Short mmCIF file of C-alpha atoms and ligand atoms in Angstrom, two decimals:
data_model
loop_
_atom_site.label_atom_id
_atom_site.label_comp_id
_atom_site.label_asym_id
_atom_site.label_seq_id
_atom_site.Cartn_x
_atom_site.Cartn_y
_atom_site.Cartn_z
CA UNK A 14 35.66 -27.22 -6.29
CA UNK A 15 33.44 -30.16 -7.45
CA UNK A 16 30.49 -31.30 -5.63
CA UNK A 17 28.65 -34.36 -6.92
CA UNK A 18 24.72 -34.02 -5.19
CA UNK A 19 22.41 -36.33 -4.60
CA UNK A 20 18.41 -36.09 -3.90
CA UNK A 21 16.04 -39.18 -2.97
CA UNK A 22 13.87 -37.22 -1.18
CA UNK A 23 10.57 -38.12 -2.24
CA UNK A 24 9.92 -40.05 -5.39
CA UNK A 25 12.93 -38.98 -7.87
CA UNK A 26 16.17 -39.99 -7.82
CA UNK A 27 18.27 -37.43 -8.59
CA UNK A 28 22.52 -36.89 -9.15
CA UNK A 29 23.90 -33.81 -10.31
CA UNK A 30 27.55 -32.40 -10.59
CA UNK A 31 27.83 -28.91 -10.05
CA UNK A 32 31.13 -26.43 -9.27
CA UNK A 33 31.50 -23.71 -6.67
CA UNK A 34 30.54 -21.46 -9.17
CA UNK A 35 26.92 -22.79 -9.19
CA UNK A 36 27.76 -23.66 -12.87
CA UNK A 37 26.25 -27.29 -13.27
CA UNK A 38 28.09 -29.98 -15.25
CA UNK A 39 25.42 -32.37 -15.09
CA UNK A 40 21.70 -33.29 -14.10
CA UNK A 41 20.34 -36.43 -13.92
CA UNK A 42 16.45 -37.23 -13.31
CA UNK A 43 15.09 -40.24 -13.13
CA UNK A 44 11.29 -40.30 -12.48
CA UNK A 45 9.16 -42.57 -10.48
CA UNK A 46 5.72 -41.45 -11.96
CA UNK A 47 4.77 -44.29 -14.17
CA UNK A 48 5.39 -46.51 -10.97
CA UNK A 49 2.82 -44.49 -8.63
CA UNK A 50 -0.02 -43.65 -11.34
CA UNK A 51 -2.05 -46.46 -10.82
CA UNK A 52 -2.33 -45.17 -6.95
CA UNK A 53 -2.60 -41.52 -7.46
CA UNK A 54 -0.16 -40.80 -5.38
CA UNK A 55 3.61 -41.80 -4.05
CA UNK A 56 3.69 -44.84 -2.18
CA UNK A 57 6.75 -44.93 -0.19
CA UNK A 58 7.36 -48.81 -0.14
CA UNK A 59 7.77 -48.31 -3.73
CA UNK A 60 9.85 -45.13 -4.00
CA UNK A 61 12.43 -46.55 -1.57
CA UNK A 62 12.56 -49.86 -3.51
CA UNK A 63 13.00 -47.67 -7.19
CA UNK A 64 16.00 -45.46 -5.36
CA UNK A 65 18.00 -48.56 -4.18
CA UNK A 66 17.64 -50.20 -8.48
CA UNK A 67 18.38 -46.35 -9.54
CA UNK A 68 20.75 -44.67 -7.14
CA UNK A 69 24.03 -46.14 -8.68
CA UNK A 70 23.16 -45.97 -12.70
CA UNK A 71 21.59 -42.07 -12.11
CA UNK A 72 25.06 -41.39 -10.07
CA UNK A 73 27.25 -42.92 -13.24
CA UNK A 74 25.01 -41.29 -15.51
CA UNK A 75 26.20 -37.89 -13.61
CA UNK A 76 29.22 -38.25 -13.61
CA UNK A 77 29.66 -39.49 -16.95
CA UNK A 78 27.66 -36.05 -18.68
CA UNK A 79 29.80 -34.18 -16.59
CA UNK A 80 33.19 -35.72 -17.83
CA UNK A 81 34.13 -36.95 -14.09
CA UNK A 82 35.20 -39.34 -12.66
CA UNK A 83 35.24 -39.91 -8.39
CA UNK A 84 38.38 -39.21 -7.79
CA UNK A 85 37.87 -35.51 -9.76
CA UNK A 86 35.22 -34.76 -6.65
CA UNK A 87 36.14 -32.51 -3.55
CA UNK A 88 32.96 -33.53 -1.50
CA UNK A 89 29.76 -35.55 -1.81
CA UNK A 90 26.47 -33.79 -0.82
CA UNK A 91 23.20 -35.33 -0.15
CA UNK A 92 19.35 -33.97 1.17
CA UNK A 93 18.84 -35.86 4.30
CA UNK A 94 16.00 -33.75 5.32
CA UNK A 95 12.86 -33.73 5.29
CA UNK A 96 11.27 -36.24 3.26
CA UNK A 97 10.06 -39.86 3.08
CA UNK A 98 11.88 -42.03 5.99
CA UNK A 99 12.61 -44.99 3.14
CA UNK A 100 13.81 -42.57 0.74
CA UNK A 101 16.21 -40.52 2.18
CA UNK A 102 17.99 -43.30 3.87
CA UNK A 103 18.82 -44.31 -0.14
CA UNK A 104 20.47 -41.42 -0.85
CA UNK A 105 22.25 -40.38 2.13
CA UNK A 106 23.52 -43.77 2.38
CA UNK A 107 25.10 -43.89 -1.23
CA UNK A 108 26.38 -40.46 -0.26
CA UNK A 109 28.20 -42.01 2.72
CA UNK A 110 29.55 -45.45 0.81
CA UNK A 111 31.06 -43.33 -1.57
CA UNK A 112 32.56 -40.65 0.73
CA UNK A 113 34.07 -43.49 2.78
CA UNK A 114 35.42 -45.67 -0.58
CA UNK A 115 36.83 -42.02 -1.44
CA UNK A 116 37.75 -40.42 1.39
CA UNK A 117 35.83 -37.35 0.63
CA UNK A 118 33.88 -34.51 2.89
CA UNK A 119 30.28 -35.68 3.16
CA UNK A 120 28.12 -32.61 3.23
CA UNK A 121 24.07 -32.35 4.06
CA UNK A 122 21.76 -30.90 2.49
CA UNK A 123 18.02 -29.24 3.35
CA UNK A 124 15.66 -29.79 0.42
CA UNK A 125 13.38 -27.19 1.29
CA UNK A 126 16.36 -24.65 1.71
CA UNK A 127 17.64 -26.01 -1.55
CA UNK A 128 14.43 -25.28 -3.28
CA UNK A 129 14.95 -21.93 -2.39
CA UNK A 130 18.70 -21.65 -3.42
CA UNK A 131 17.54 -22.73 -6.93
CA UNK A 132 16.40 -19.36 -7.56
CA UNK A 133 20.24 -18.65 -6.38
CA UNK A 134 21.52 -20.68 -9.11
CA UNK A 135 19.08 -20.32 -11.91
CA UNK A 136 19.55 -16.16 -10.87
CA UNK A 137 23.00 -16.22 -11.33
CA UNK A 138 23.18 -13.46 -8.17
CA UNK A 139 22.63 -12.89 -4.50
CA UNK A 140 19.11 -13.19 -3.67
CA UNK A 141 19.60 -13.14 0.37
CA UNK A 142 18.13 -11.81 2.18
CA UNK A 143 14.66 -12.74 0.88
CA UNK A 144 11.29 -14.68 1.81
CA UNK A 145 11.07 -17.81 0.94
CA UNK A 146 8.03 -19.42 -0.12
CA UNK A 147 8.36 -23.40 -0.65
CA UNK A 148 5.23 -24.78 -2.17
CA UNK A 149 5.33 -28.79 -3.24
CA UNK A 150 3.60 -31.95 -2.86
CA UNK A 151 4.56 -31.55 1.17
CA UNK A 152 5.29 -28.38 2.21
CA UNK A 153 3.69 -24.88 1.60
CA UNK A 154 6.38 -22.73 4.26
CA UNK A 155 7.05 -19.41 4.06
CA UNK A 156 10.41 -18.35 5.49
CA UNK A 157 12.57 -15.21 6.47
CA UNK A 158 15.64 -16.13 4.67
CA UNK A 159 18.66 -14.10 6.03
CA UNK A 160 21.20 -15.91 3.95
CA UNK A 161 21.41 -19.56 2.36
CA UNK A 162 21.20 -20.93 5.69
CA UNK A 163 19.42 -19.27 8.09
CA UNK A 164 15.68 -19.89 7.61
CA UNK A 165 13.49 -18.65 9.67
CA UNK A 166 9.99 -19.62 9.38
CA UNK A 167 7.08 -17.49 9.24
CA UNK A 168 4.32 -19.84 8.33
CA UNK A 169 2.60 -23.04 6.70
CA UNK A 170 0.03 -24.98 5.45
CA UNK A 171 -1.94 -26.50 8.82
CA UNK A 172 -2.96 -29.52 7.28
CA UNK A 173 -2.64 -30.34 3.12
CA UNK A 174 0.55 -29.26 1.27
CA UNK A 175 -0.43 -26.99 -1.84
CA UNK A 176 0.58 -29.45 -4.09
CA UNK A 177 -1.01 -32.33 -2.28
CA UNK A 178 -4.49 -30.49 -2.92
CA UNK A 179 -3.46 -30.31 -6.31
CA UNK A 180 -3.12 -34.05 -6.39
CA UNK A 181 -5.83 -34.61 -4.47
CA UNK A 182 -8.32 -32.67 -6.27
CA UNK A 183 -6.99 -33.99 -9.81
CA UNK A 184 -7.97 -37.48 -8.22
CA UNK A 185 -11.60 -36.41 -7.81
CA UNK A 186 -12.04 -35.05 -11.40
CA UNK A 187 -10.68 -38.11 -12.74
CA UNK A 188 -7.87 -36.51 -14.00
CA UNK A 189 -4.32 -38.53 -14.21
CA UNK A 190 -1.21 -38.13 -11.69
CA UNK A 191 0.56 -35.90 -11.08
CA UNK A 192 -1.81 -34.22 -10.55
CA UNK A 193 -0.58 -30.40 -10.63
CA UNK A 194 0.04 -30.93 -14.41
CA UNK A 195 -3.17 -32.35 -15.01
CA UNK A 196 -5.01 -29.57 -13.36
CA UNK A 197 -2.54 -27.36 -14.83
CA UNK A 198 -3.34 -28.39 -18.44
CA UNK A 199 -7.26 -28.75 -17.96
CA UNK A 200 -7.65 -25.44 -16.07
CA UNK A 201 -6.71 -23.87 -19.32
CA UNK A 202 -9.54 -24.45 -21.28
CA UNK A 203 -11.94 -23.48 -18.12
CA UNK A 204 -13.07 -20.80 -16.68
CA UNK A 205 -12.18 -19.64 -13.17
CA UNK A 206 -15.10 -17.31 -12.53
CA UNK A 207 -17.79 -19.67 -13.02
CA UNK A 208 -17.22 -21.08 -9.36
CA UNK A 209 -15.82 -19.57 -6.03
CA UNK A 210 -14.03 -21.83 -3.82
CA UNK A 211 -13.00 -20.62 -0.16
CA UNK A 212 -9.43 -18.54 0.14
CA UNK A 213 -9.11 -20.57 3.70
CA UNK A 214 -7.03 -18.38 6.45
CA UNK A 215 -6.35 -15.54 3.48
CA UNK A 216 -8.76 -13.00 5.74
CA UNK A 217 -6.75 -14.05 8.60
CA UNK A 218 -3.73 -11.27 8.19
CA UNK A 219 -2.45 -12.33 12.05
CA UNK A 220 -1.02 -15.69 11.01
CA UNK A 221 1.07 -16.38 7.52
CA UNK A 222 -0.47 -19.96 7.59
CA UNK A 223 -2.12 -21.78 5.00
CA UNK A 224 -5.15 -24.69 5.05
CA UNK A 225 -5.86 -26.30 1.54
CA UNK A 226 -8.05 -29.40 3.02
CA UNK A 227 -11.24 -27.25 3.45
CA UNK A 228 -10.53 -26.22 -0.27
CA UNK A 229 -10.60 -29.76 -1.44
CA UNK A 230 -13.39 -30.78 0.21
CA UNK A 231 -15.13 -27.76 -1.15
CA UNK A 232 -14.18 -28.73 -4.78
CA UNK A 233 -15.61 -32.68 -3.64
CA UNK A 234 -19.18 -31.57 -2.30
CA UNK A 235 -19.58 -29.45 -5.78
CA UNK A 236 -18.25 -32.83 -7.56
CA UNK A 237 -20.38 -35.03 -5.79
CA UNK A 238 -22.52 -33.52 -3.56
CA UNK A 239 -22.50 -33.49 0.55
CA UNK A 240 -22.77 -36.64 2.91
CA UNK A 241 -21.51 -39.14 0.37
CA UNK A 242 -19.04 -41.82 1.38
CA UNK A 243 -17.74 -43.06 -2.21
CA UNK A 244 -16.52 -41.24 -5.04
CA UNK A 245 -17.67 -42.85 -8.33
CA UNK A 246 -14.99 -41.89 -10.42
CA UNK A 247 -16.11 -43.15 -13.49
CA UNK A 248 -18.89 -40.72 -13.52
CA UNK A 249 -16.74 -38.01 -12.36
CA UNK A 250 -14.54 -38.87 -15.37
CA UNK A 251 -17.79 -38.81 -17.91
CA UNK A 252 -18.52 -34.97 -17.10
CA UNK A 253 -21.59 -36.03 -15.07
CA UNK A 254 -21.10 -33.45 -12.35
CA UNK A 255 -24.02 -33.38 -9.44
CA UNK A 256 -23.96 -29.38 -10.55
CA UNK A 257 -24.15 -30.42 -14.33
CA UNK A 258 -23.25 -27.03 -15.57
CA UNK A 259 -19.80 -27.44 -14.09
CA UNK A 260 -17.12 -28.87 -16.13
CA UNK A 261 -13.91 -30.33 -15.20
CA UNK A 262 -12.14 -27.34 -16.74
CA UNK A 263 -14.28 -24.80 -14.55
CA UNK A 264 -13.41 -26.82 -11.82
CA UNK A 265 -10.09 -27.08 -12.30
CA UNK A 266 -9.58 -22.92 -13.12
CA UNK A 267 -11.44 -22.12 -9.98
CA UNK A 268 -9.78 -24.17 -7.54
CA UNK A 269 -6.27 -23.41 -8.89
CA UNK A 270 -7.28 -19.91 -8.75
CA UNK A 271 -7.94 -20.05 -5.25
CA UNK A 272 -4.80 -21.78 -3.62
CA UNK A 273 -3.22 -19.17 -6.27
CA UNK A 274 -4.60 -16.12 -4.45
CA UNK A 275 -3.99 -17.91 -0.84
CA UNK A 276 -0.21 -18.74 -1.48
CA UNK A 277 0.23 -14.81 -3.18
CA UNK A 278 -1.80 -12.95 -0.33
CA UNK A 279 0.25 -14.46 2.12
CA UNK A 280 3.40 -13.79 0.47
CA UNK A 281 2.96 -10.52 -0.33
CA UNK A 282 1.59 -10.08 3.92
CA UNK A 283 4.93 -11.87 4.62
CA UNK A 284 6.70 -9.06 2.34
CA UNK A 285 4.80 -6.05 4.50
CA UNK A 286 5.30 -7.41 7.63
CA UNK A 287 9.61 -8.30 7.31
CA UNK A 288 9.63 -5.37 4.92
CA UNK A 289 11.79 -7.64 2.45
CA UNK A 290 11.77 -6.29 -1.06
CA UNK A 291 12.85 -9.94 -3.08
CA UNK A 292 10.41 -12.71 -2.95
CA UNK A 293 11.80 -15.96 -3.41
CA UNK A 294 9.80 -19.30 -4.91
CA UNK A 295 10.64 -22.86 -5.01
CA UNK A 296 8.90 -26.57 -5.16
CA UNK A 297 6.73 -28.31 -7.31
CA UNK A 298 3.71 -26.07 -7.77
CA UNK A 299 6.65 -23.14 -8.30
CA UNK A 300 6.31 -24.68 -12.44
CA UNK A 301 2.65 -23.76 -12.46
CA UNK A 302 2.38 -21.11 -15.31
CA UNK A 303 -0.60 -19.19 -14.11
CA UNK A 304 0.80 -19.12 -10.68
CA UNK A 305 3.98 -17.97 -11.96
CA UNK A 306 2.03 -15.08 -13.86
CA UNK A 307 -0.09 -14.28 -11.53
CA UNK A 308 3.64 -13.91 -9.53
CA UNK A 309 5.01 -11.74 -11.91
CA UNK A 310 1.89 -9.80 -11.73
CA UNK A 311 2.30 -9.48 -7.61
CA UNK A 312 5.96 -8.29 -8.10
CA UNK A 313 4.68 -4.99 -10.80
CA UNK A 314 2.28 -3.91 -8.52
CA UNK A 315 3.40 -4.47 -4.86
CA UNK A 316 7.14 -3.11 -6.71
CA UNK A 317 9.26 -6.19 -4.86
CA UNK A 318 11.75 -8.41 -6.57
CA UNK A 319 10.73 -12.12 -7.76
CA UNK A 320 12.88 -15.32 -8.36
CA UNK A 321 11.42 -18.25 -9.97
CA UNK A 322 13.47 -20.79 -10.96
CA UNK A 323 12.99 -22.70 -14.45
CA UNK A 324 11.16 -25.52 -14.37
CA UNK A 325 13.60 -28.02 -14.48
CA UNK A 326 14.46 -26.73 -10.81
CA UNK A 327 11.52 -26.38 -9.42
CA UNK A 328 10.16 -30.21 -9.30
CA UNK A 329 12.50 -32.43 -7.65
CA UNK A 330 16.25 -32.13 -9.49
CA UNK A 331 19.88 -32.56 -7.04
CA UNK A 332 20.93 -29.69 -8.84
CA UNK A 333 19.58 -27.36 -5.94
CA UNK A 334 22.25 -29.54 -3.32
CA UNK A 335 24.15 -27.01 -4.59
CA UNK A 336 23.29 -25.35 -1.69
CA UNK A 337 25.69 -27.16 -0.20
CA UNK A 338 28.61 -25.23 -1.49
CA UNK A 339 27.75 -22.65 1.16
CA UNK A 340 28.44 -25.21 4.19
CA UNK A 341 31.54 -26.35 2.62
CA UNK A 342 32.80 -22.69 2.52
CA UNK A 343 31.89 -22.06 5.67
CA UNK A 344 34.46 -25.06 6.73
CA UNK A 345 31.20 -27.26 7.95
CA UNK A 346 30.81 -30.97 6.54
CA UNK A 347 29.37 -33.74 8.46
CA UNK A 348 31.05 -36.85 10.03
CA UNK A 349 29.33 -40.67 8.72
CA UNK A 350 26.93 -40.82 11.58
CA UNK A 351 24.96 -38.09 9.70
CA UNK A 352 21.32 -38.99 9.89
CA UNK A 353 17.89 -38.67 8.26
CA UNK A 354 15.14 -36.17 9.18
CA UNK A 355 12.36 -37.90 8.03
CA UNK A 356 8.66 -36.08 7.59
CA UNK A 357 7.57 -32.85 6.77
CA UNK A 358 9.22 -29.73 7.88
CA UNK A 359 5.77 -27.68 9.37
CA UNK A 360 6.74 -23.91 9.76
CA UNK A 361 2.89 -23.53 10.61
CA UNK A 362 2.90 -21.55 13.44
CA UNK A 363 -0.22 -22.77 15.70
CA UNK A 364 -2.75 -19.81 17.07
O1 LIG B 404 8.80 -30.33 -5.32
P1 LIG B 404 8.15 -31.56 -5.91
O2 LIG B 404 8.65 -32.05 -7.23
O3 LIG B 404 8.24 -32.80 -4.93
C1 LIG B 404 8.08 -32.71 -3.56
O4 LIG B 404 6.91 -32.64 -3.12
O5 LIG B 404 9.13 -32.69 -2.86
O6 LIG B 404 6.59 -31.23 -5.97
C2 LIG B 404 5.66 -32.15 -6.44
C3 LIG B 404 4.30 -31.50 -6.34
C4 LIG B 404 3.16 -32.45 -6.68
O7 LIG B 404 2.14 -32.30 -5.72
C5 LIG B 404 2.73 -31.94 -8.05
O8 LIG B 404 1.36 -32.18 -8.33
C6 LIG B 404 3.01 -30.46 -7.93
O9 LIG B 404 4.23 -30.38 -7.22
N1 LIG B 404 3.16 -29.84 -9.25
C7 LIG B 404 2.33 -28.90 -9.73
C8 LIG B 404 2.75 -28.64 -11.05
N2 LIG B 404 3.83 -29.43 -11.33
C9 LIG B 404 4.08 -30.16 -10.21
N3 LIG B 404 1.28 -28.29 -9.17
C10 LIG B 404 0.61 -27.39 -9.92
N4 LIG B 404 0.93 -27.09 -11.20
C11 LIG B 404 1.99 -27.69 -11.80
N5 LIG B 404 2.31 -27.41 -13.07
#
């Protein structure tokens, strides 16, 4: 079976061709970054404009690398949940136009459960049943994950998205977007034990939530200092820190430390309390390399199995649509009155 995918989710339009033996033909990219730089973060009026002048080329491109052509495909999958309102509606539409001009099975896919099936494809075995742990620009969820469909969730951020603080707090030290990267790349040269930001909720072992706004607000009062409106980035970006022993690079360890120890403690309490031995990771911040060594790390001493896709498949990619495959065996596709389900998917779980 082929299955061409297709992800417009948030701000990359993605088309990849893949076969029911998760083997992928083809990948396709294409990046809005340079488009949302200049406002440090996505703007949705723009990302829904760039999927409607990318959709069709990206799709070509697809099928083209794979050595495909329409007519080749058994079924047309597409994420139509969760994400930006704007942007799905680009992809899931395309989906639909070509399973009607084709007369092919249209088939949806989650995002967030497809972020965890990457570590399905990229493991090349059965990782159900697991706990899931989706960490990106919106979502932070942890999940029970009986098998590639059946999520159950356990627990989420409250309020910011880990990779949202990430973008956030790159904004306040001046540094460019994406911000996960930047703080990423910085962070290296720093040193996390100079500062101690909050673990929010990580004390908390009743709930398997998360909170990462406190956190960036702690890592803007050291920046700037308390009861200031403005940020005045361009002494932010000189160094001139209201602590002016801090650098950026301190900064930048510390806090990533921190959402590191709050997204590991609560997987590892999710892994107690289910008793689940295989840890599963997915999104965005998933291609952070200290997090994913301080993962590995988790998995030695706490003696539970980790997957970790490659980084390719942890940002944004339709490769993980894949998960698709598993609907269409079960005999389920959807009929052209398919919808989106815009916004985020909160697994918080309110106490
Ligand atoms: O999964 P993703 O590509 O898009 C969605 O949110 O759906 O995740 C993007 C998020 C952004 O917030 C970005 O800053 C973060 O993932 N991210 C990272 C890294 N690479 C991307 N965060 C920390 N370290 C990274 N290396």
């Amino acid at each position: 079976m082929l299955l061409l995918t297709i992800e417009t989710t948030c701000d990359e339009t993605a088309a990849a061709v893949v076969n029911d033996r998760l083997e992928v033909l083809s990948s396709v990219v294409a990046s809005q970054d340079a488009l949302h730089r200049r406002f440090g973060g996505v703007v949705p009026e723009i990302a829904s404009r760039a999927h409607v002048e990318r959709i069709l080329p990206v799709i070509d491109e697809a099928l083209r690398k794979a050595k495909v052509k329409l007519a080749d495909l058994d079924a047309v999958a597409v994420a139509n949940t969760p994400g930006l309102a704007g942007s799905l509606l680009v992809g899931l539409t395309a989906a639909k136009a070509l399973c009607l001009a084709c007369d092919l099975p249209l088939v949806a896919a989650n995002h967030l459960q497809g972020n965890i099936y990457a570590c399905r494809i990229s493991g090349c075995r059965d990782v159900f049943p697991c706990i899931g742990l989706v960490v990106s620009g919106g979502h932070s969820n942890l999940y029970c994950c009986e098998t590639p469909t059946d999520f159950t969730p356990l627990g989420g951020t409250i309020d910011d998205a880990a990779g949202e603080a990430f973008d956030k707090v790159a904004s306040l030290l001046g540094l460019p977007y994406p911000g996960g990267p930047s703080v990423e790349r910085i962070a290296r040269e720093g040193d996390a034990r100079k500062h101690r930001f909050p673990r929010p909720l990580l004390d908390d072992t009743d709930r398997l939530d998360f909170s990462f706004s406190g956190l960036k607000t702690a890592v803007r009062y050291l920046v700037v200092g308390t009861g200031k409106l403005g940020i005045e980035s361009p002494s932010v970006k000189a160094g001139s820190f209201k602590n002016a022993h801090l650098t950026s690079a301190d900064i930048a360890a510390a806090f990533q430390e921190a959402v590191i120890d709050c997204l590991i403690g609560k997987a590892e309490l999710a892994i107690e309390r289910t008793g689940y031995r295989t840890l599963c990771v997915g999104g965005g911040v998933a291609a952070n390399g200290r997090f994913r060594k301080r993962l590995e790390e988790s998995a030695a001493a706490k003696g539970y199995e980790l997957f970790v896709p490659p980084l390719s498949l942890c940002t944004d990619n339709a490769v993980m649509g894949a998960i698709a495959i598993e609907r269409l065996r079960a005999g389920k596709t959807e009929d052209l009155s398919l919808d989106i389900g815009p916004g985020p998917e909160r697994a918080a779980v309110q106490g």
